[in-house]
Amino acid sequence: MERRRTFNPSRIAGLSLWLKADAGVTLSGSNVTAWADQSGNGRTVIVNNSPAFTASSINSRPTVDFNGETQFADALIPTFVGNNNFSVIWAFKYVGDSTSGNEYAPNVAFLSDSGVDQGAFHYIKNDIIGNYPAAYPLFFNGWTPYDYDSGFLYSEGSNFIMEFVANQSSGVYSVRRNNTQEGSEEIGTAADSDVIGIRIAGQQDPERHGNIKMAEIMVYNATLTSPQLDQIRNYLNTKYAIY
């Protein structure tokens, strides 16, 4: 009988970064001090202020837990400079409001070595309405943000698979939540040379933090096709039983 191979994200061309909480995590007690890239590229990941580690979290699988106040992780990747074709996919648990008092709580943001704010792929915006989605990618480089005041609201303690896909040929980026379209807007100028990677659970200037549990994140330096995205969705949903 033929053995069926387990899907591996590295089988899809263009994988720049792959972090998952069930591999490559270095602990000091119950706190994370390092998180190794699993893409085979050996990307540098800097974990800031020792987020906690939960061994059994989403579908009894581990997560790296960011407190929404001081903790974040920076991954250095060259994916975005001069490139408007890329895909970012991640699985996480939304814990609750940012304890740092910021209205926007980012899941994943751009990282700049000049400290200039380049926006985020996705926020959960916390206000009197509730916890709703927003995205301000490369806002100062001319990308069109979306900011939804109604519709879907994020429930605290819920799990999500998120996708951010930028497509230069169509001129738009799209955001999907649990395989449901959440937003789509126009893309602008490709990132400047100061964009050196991503920040997980944080954003630069203004400093913002996300109160989330991150299970897994992948970054590709290509606009993935629908069949490729289906493969990744199925892999993540089988692993984490999110929807």
Coordinates of C-alpha atoms in Angstrom, one line a residue:
M1 CA 0.0 0.0 0.0
E2 CA 1.3 3.4 -0.9
R3 CA 2.1 5.7 2.0
R4 CA 0.6 9.1 1.8
R5 CA 3.1 11.9 2.4
T6 CA 2.3 14.5 5.0
F7 CA 2.1 18.0 3.4
N8 CA 5.1 20.2 4.0
P9 CA 4.8 23.9 3.2
S10 CA 8.4 23.9 1.8
R11 CA 7.1 21.9 -1.1
I12 CA 5.5 25.1 -2.4
A13 CA 8.2 27.3 -4.1
G14 CA 9.0 30.6 -2.6
L15 CA 8.8 29.8 1.2
S16 CA 10.8 32.6 2.9
L17 CA 10.0 31.9 6.5
W18 CA 8.2 29.2 8.5
L19 CA 7.7 29.4 12.2
K20 CA 5.7 26.9 14.2
A21 CA 5.4 26.5 17.9
D22 CA 5.9 22.7 17.8
A23 CA 9.4 23.0 16.4
G24 CA 12.5 25.2 16.9
V25 CA 11.3 26.8 20.2
T26 CA 14.0 27.3 22.9
L27 CA 12.7 27.7 26.4
S28 CA 13.9 29.1 29.7
G29 CA 11.4 27.6 32.1
S30 CA 8.0 28.3 30.5
N31 CA 9.2 31.4 28.5
V32 CA 10.4 31.5 24.9
T33 CA 13.9 32.8 24.3
A34 CA 14.4 31.7 20.7
W35 CA 12.3 30.5 17.7
A36 CA 14.1 28.9 14.8
D37 CA 13.0 29.3 11.2
Q38 CA 11.9 25.9 9.7
S39 CA 11.9 27.0 6.0
G40 CA 15.5 25.8 5.4
N41 CA 16.6 29.4 4.9
G42 CA 18.0 29.9 8.4
R43 CA 16.3 33.3 8.9
T44 CA 17.1 35.3 12.0
V45 CA 14.2 35.5 14.5
I46 CA 14.6 37.8 17.5
V47 CA 12.2 37.1 20.4
N48 CA 11.6 40.1 22.6
N49 CA 10.7 40.1 26.3
S50 CA 10.3 36.3 26.6
P51 CA 6.7 35.4 25.6
A52 CA 5.2 32.4 27.3
F53 CA 4.9 29.0 25.8
T54 CA 1.7 26.9 26.1
A55 CA 2.3 23.2 25.3
S56 CA -1.4 22.4 24.7
S57 CA -3.3 25.3 23.3
I58 CA -5.0 25.2 19.8
N59 CA -6.3 21.7 19.2
S60 CA -3.9 20.5 21.9
R61 CA -1.0 21.9 20.0
P62 CA 1.5 24.5 21.3
T63 CA 1.5 28.2 20.9
V64 CA 3.9 31.1 21.6
D65 CA 1.9 33.6 23.7
F66 CA 2.3 37.3 23.4
N67 CA 0.8 39.4 26.3
G68 CA -0.4 42.4 24.3
E69 CA 1.8 44.8 26.3
T70 CA 5.6 44.3 25.8
Q71 CA 6.2 41.1 23.9
F72 CA 6.8 40.5 20.2
A73 CA 9.1 38.7 17.8
D74 CA 11.0 40.0 14.8
A75 CA 11.8 37.8 11.7
L76 CA 14.4 39.2 9.3
I77 CA 13.5 38.3 5.6
P78 CA 14.1 40.1 2.3
T79 CA 10.7 39.2 0.9
F80 CA 9.1 42.6 0.6
V81 CA 11.7 45.0 -0.8
G82 CA 10.7 45.9 -4.4
N83 CA 8.1 43.1 -4.4
N84 CA 4.3 43.3 -4.5
N85 CA 3.8 39.6 -5.0
F86 CA 3.9 37.8 -1.6
S87 CA 1.7 35.7 0.7
V88 CA 1.5 35.5 4.5
I89 CA -0.5 32.8 6.2
W90 CA -0.8 32.3 9.9
A91 CA -2.8 30.4 12.6
F92 CA -3.5 32.0 15.9
K93 CA -5.8 32.5 18.9
Y94 CA -7.2 35.9 19.7
V95 CA -6.9 36.3 23.4
G96 CA -8.3 39.8 24.0
D97 CA -7.7 43.5 24.0
S98 CA -4.2 44.9 23.9
T99 CA -3.2 45.6 27.5
S100 CA -1.0 48.5 26.3
G101 CA -4.0 50.6 25.8
N102 CA -3.7 50.8 22.0
E103 CA -6.9 50.7 19.9
Y104 CA -5.2 48.6 17.1
A105 CA -3.8 45.2 18.1
P106 CA -1.7 43.8 15.3
N107 CA -1.3 40.1 14.5
V108 CA 1.6 40.6 12.0
A109 CA 3.2 43.8 10.8
F110 CA 6.1 45.0 8.6
L111 CA 9.4 45.5 10.3
S112 CA 11.6 48.5 9.4
D113 CA 15.2 49.0 10.3
S114 CA 14.7 52.8 10.3
G115 CA 11.8 52.6 12.8
V116 CA 9.4 54.1 10.2
D117 CA 5.9 52.7 10.5
Q118 CA 5.1 50.6 7.5
G119 CA 1.7 49.3 8.8
A120 CA 0.4 45.8 9.5
F121 CA -1.1 43.0 7.5
H122 CA -3.9 42.7 10.0
Y123 CA -5.1 44.3 13.2
I124 CA -8.0 43.5 15.5
K125 CA -9.3 46.9 16.3
N126 CA -10.7 47.3 19.8
D127 CA -13.3 49.9 20.6
I128 CA -16.8 50.5 21.8
I129 CA -18.3 48.6 18.8
G130 CA -16.3 45.5 19.5
N131 CA -13.3 43.7 18.1
Y132 CA -13.3 44.1 14.3
P133 CA -10.7 43.7 11.6
A134 CA -8.5 46.3 9.9
A135 CA -5.4 46.3 7.7
Y136 CA -3.0 49.1 7.0
P137 CA -0.2 47.5 4.9
L138 CA 2.6 49.8 3.8
F139 CA 0.3 52.7 4.5
F140 CA 2.9 55.4 4.0
N141 CA 3.9 53.9 0.6
G142 CA 0.5 54.4 -0.9
W143 CA -1.4 51.2 -0.2
T144 CA -5.1 51.6 0.5
P145 CA -6.1 50.5 4.0
Y146 CA -9.3 48.9 4.9
D147 CA -11.0 49.5 8.3
Y148 CA -14.3 47.8 9.0
D149 CA -16.7 49.3 11.6
S150 CA -19.3 46.5 11.2
G151 CA -19.7 43.0 10.0
F152 CA -17.6 40.2 11.6
L153 CA -16.5 40.8 15.2
Y154 CA -13.6 38.8 16.7
S155 CA -14.6 36.8 19.7
E156 CA -12.0 36.5 22.5
G157 CA -10.6 33.0 22.8
S158 CA -11.4 32.1 19.2
N159 CA -8.9 30.6 16.7
F160 CA -8.3 31.8 13.2
I161 CA -6.4 31.0 10.0
M162 CA -5.5 34.3 8.3
E163 CA -4.2 34.9 4.8
F164 CA -2.7 38.1 3.3
V165 CA -2.0 37.8 -0.4
A166 CA -0.6 40.6 -2.5
N167 CA -0.9 40.4 -6.3
Q168 CA 0.9 42.9 -8.5
S169 CA -0.8 41.9 -11.7
S170 CA -4.3 42.4 -10.3
G171 CA -3.2 45.5 -8.3
V172 CA -4.9 44.4 -5.1
Y173 CA -4.3 42.6 -1.8
S174 CA -6.8 40.3 -0.2
V175 CA -7.3 39.2 3.4
R176 CA -9.1 36.0 4.2
R177 CA -10.2 34.7 7.6
N178 CA -11.0 31.0 7.9
N179 CA -11.3 30.8 4.1
T180 CA -13.8 33.7 4.1
Q181 CA -13.0 36.9 2.3
E182 CA -12.5 39.7 4.9
G183 CA -11.2 42.6 2.8
S184 CA -9.5 43.6 -0.4
E185 CA -8.0 46.9 -1.4
E186 CA -5.5 48.4 -3.8
I187 CA -1.8 47.9 -3.5
G188 CA 0.7 50.8 -4.0
T189 CA 4.4 51.2 -4.2
A190 CA 6.5 48.2 -3.3
A191 CA 8.3 48.4 0.0
D192 CA 11.4 50.5 0.4
S193 CA 14.8 49.1 1.3
D194 CA 14.2 49.8 5.0
V195 CA 11.6 47.0 5.3
I196 CA 13.6 44.1 6.6
G197 CA 11.0 41.6 7.7
I198 CA 7.9 41.1 9.9
R199 CA 7.0 41.7 13.5
I200 CA 4.7 39.2 15.1
A201 CA 2.2 40.6 17.7
G202 CA 3.6 44.1 17.4
Q203 CA 4.0 47.2 15.3
Q204 CA 6.6 50.0 15.3
D205 CA 6.0 53.7 15.8
P206 CA 3.3 54.0 17.1
E207 CA 4.2 51.0 19.2
R208 CA 1.3 48.6 19.4
H209 CA 1.0 45.1 20.6
G210 CA -1.3 42.1 20.0
N211 CA -2.6 39.9 22.8
I212 CA -2.5 36.6 20.8
K213 CA -1.2 33.1 20.8
M214 CA 0.7 32.3 17.6
A215 CA 0.7 28.7 16.5
E216 CA 2.3 28.9 13.0
I217 CA 3.2 31.4 10.3
M218 CA 4.5 31.1 6.8
V219 CA 5.7 33.8 4.4
Y220 CA 6.1 33.2 0.6
N221 CA 7.8 35.6 -1.8
A222 CA 5.1 34.9 -4.4
T223 CA 1.4 35.3 -5.0
L224 CA 0.2 31.8 -4.2
T225 CA -2.4 30.2 -6.5
S226 CA -5.8 29.1 -5.3
P227 CA -4.7 25.4 -5.3
Q228 CA -1.6 26.2 -3.4
L229 CA -3.6 28.2 -0.8
D230 CA -6.0 25.3 -0.5
Q231 CA -3.1 23.0 0.3
I232 CA -1.9 25.3 3.1
R233 CA -5.5 25.9 4.4
N234 CA -6.1 22.1 4.6
Y235 CA -2.8 21.5 6.3
L236 CA -3.4 24.2 8.9
N237 CA -7.0 23.3 9.5
T238 CA -6.3 19.6 9.8
K239 CA -3.6 20.4 12.3
Y240 CA -5.4 22.9 14.4
A241 CA -9.1 22.1 13.7
I242 CA -10.1 25.8 13.5
Y243 CA -13.1 25.7 11.2

